[in-house]
Tab-separated table of C-alpha atoms in Angstrom:
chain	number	residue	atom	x	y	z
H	1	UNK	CA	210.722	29.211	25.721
H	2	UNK	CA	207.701	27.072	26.505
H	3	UNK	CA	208.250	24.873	29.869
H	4	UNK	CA	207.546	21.564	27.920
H	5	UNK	CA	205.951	19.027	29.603
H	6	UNK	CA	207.906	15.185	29.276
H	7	UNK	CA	205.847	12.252	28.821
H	8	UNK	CA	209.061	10.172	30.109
H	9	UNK	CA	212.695	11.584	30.000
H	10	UNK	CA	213.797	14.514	28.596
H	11	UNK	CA	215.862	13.293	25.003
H	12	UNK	CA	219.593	14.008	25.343
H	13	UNK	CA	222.034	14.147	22.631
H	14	UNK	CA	225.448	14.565	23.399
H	15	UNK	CA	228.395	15.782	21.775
H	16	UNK	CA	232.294	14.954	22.818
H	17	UNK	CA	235.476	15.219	20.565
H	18	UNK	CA	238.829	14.147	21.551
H	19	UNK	CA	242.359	13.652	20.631
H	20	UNK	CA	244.403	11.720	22.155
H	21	UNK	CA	242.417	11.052	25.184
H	22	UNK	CA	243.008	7.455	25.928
H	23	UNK	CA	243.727	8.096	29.593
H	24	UNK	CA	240.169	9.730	30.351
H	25	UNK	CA	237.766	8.677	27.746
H	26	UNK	CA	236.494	5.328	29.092
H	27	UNK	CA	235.754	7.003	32.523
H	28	UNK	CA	234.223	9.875	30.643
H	29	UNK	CA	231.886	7.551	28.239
H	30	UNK	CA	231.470	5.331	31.656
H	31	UNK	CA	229.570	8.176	33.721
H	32	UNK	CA	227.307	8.974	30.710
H	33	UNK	CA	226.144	5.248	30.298
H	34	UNK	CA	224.926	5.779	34.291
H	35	UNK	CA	223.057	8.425	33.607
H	36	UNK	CA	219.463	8.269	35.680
H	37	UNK	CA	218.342	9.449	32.425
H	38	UNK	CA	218.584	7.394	29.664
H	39	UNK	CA	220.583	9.537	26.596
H	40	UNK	CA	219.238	9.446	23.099
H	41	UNK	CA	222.750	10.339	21.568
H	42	UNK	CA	225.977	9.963	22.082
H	43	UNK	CA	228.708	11.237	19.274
H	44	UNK	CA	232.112	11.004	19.279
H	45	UNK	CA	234.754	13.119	17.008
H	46	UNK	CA	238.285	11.379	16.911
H	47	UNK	CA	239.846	14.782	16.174
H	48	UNK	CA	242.469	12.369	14.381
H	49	UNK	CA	243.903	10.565	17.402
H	50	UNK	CA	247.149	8.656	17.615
H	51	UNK	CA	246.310	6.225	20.710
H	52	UNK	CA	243.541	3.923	21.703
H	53	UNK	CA	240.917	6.802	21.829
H	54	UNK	CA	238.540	5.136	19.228
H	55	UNK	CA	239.368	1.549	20.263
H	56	UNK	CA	238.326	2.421	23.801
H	57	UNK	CA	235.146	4.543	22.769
H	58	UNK	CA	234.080	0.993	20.794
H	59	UNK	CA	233.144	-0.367	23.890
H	60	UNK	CA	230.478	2.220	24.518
H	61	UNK	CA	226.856	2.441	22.734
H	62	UNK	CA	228.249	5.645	20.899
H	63	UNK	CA	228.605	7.043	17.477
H	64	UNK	CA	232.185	7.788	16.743
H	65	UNK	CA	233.177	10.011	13.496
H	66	UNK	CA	236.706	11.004	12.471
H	67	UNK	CA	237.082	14.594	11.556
H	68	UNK	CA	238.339	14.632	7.822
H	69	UNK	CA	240.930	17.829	8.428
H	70	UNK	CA	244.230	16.767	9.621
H	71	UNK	CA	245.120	20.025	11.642
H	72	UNK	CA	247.827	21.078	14.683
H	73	UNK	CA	246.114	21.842	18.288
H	74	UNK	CA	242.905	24.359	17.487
H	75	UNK	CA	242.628	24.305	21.454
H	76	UNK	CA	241.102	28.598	21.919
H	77	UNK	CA	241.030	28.658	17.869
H	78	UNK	CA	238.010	29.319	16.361
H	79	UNK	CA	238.728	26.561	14.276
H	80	UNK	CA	237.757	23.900	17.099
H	81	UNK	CA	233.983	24.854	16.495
H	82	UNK	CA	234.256	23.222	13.404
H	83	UNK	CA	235.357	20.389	15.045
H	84	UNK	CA	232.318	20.501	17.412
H	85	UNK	CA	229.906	21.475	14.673
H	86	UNK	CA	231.160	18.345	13.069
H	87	UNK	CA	229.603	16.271	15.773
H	88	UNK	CA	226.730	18.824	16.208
H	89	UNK	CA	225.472	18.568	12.570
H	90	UNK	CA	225.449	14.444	13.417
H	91	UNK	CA	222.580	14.911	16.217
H	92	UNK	CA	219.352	14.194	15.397
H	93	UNK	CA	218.075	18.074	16.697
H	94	UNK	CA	214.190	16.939	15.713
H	95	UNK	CA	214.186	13.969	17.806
H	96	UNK	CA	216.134	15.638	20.877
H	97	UNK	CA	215.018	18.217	23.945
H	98	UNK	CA	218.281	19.457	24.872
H	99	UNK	CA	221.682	19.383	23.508
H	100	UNK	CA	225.027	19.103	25.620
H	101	UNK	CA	228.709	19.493	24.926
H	102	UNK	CA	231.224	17.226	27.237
H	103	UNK	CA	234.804	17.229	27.486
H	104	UNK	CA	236.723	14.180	27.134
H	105	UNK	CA	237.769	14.029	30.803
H	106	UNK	CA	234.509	15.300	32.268
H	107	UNK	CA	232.948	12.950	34.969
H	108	UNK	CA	229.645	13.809	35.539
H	109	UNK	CA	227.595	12.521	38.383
H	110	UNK	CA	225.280	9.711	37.554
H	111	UNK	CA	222.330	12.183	38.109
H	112	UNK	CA	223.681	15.464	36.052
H	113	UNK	CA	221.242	15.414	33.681
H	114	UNK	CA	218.566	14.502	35.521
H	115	UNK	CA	219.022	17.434	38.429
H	116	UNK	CA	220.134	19.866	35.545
H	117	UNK	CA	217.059	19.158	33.247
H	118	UNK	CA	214.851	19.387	35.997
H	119	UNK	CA	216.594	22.997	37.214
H	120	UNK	CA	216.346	24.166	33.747
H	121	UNK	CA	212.651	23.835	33.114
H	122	UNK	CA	211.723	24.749	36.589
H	123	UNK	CA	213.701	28.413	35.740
H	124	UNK	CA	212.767	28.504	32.073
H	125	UNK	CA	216.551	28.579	31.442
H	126	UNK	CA	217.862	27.821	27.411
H	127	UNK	CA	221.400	27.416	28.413
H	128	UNK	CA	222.642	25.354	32.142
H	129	UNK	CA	225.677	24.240	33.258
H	130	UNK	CA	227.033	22.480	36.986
H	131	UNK	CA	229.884	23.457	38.457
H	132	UNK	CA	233.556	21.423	38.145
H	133	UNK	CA	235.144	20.987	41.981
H	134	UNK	CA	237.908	23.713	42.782
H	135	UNK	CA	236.091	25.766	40.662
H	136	UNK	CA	234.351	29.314	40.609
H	137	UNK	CA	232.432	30.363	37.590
H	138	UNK	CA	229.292	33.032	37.339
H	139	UNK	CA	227.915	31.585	33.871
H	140	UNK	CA	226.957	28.133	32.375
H	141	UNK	CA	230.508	26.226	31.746
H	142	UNK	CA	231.692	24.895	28.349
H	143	UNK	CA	231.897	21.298	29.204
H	144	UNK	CA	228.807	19.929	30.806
H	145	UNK	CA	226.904	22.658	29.283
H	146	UNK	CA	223.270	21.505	28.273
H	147	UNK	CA	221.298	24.048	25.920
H	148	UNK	CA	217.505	23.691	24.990
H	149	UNK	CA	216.298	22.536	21.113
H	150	UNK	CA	214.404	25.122	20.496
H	151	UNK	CA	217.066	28.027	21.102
H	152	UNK	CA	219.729	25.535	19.897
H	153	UNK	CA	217.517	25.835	16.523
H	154	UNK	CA	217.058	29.427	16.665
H	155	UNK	CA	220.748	30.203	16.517
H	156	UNK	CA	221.061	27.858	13.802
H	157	UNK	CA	221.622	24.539	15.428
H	158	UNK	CA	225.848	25.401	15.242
H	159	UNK	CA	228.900	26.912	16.768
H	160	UNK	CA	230.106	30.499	15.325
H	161	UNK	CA	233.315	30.003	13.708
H	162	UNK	CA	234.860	32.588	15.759
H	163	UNK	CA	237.144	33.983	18.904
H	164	UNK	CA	234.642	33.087	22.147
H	165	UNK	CA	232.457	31.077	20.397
H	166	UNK	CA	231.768	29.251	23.905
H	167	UNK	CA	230.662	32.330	25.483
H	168	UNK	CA	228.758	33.282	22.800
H	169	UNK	CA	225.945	30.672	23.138
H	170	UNK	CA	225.185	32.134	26.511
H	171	UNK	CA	225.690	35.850	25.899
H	172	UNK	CA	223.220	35.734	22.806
H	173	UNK	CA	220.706	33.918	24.686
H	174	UNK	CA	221.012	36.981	27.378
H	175	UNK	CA	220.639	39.763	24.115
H	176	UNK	CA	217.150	37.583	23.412
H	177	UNK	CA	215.826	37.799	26.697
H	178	UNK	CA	216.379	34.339	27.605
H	179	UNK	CA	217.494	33.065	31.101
H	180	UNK	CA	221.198	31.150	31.403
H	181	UNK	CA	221.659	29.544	34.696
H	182	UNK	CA	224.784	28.025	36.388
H	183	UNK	CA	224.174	25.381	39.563
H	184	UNK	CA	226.847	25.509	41.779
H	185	UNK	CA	224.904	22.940	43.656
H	186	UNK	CA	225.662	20.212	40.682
H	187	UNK	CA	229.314	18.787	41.245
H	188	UNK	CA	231.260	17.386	38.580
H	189	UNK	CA	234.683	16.657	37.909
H	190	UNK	CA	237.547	16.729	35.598
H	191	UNK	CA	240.658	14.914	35.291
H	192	UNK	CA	242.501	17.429	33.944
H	193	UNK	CA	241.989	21.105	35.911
H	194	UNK	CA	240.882	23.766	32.980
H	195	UNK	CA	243.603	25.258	30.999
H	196	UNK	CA	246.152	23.523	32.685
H	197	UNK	CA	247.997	22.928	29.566
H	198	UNK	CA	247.100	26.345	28.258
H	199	UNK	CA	250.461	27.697	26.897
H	200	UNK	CA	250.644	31.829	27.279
H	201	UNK	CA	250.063	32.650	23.443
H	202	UNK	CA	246.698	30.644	23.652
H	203	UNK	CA	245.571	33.544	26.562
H	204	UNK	CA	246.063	36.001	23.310
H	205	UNK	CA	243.014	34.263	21.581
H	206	UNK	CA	241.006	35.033	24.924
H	207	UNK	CA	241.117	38.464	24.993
H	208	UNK	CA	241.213	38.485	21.568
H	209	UNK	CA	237.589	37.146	21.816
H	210	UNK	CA	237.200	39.588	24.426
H	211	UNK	CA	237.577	41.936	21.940
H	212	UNK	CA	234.919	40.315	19.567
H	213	UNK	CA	232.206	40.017	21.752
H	214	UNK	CA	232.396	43.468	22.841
H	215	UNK	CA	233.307	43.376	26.721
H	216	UNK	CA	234.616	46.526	27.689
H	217	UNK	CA	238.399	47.601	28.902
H	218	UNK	CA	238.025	47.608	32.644
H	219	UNK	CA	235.862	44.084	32.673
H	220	UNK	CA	238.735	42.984	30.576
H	221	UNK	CA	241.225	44.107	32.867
H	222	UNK	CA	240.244	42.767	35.891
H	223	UNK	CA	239.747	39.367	33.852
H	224	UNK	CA	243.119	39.374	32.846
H	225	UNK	CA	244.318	40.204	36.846
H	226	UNK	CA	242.612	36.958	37.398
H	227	UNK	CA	245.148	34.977	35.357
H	228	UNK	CA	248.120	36.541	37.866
H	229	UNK	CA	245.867	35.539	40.714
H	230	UNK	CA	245.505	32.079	39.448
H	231	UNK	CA	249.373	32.127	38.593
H	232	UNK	CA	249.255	31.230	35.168
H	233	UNK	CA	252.522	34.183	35.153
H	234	UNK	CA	253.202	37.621	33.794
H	235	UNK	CA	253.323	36.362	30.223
H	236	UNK	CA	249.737	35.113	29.238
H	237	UNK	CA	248.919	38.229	31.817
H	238	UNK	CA	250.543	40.237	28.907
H	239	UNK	CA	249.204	37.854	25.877
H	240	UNK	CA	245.862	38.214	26.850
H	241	UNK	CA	245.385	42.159	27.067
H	242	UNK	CA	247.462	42.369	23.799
H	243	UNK	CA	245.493	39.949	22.086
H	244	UNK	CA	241.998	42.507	23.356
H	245	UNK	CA	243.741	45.546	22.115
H	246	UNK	CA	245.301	43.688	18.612
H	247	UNK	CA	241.468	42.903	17.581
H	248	UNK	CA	240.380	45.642	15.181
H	249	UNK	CA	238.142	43.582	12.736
H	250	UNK	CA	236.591	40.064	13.683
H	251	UNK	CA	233.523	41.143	15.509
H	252	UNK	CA	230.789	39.743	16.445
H	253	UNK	CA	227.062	41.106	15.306
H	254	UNK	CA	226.933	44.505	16.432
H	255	UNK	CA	223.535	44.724	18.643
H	256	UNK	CA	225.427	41.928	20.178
H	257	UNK	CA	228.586	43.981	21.170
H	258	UNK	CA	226.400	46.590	22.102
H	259	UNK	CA	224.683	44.546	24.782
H	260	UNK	CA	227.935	43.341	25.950
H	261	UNK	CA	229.213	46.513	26.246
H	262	UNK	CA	226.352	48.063	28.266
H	263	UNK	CA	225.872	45.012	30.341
H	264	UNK	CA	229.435	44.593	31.885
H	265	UNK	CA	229.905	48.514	31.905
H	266	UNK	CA	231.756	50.424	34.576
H	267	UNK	CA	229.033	50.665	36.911
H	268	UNK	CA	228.359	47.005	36.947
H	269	UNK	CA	232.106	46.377	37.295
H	270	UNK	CA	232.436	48.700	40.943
H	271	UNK	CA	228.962	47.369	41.894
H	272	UNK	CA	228.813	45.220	45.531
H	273	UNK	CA	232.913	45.414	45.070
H	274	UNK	CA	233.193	43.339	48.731
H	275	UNK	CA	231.457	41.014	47.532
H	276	UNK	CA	233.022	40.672	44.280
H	277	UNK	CA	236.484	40.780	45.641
H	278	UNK	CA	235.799	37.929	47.751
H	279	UNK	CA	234.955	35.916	45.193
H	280	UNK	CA	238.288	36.924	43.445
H	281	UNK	CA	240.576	35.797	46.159
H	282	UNK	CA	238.451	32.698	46.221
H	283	UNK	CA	238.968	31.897	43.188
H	284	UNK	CA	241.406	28.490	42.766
H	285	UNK	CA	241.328	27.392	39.015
């Protein structure tokens, strides 16, 4: 990707849905209108809320659209992409630099996107994300996650309507030879801690998008040790290796699960294992 060169500010658009998130949305909408840099787009999906979500977002200098489909919780569905590629397809790619996904109880700093930007075309990085407090991640997070136009364009400017649809984003920009960065330096916060409501069937679509993208067994093993360690219990332990082994036909591309599969191999699993079981028991979310 070409390290453009901004006249001014980098051109934001941003993408949030919600349901139901009258408790966090004004503090949400109220760190993006303090942004250092000023953002070209704001849209907001009502994913067909029942409380003062849209009432609230009003008072903001956003875009709000109601998603037509009256559905139950999509939360780990592949379905929820359409939800996002609802707002997506509302952006205005041509006129934007980057693209970025928040949730609706993310608080980002006033400066997110100008440190992240910044980070991003100093590495040459398509897809960026900051850290959430109390968290540990290794790759760019879903919320907060800013990705560049052109690549955005080059996957075809929407969400894959399928299992790990998140992760996919990233991982294809690795198959292309693209770099992904996360900053661990760039704090945000949430008000909710991830998958906090996560019931133990939804840890089934997990590794059933495990399956999909191609990671092998022994990566998805010790992924699915983490959920003991951060004691979301026995059962979504359970759900999510039987939802890896119970996928035997929605697949992604296949030089795509080949890459996977080769990249997060055995030998990259046992490799620097101190190091990598440090970070395990450090692990809080």
């Amino acid at each position: 990707m070409n390290k453009t060169k901004f006249n001014e500010f980098p051109r934001i658009g941003i993408v949030i849905i919600a349901r139901n998130e009258a408790n966090n949305i004004y503090d949400t909408l109220d760190a993006l209108s303090q942004q250092t840099i000023p953002l070209t787009q704001i849209v907001l999906v009502d994913d067909n809320s029942t409380d003062d979500t849209v009432k609230i977002a009003k008072n903001f200098d956003v875009e709000i659209l109601t998603f037509p489909e009256i559905h139950d919780n999509w939360v780990t569905r592949p379905e929820l992409a359409k939800v996002f590629n609802y707002g997506l397809n509302h952006l205005n790619v041509d006129n934007l630099d980057f693209i970025s996904i928040v949730g609706a109880d993310h608080l980002l700093s006033s400066d997110y996107y100008e440190k992240i930007t910044e980070k991003m075309m100093t590495d040459d990085s398509v897809v960026a994300s900051g850290a959430i407090q109390g968290e540990i991640a290794t790759a760019p997070r879903g919320s907060g996650r800013v990705i560049r136009k052109d690549y955005w364009k080059s996957i075809g400017s929407k969400l894959p309507v399928n299992f790990g649809y998140e992760t996919y984003v990233y991982v294809k920009a690795m198959q292309l030879g693209f770099n992904i960065s996360y900053y661990e330096d760039i704090k945000t916060k949430t008000a909710r801690r991830t998958s906090i409501t996560y019931k133990p069937i939804m840890y089934y679509h997990y590794g059933y998008a495990m399956q999909a993208l191609g990671y092998p067994l022994l990566h998805t093993f010790l992924r699915s040790l983490l959920l003991l360690k951060r004691g979301k219990g026995f059962k979504s332990f359970m759900f999510f290796l039987k939802g890896y082994f119970s996928n035997k036909e929605i697949f992604y591309e296949e030089s795509l699960r080949n890459f996977v599969s080769k990249k997060y191999n055995t030998k990259h699993v046992l490799s620097n294992p101190t190091k990598k079981f440090k970070r395990f028991m450090e692990t809080k979310y």
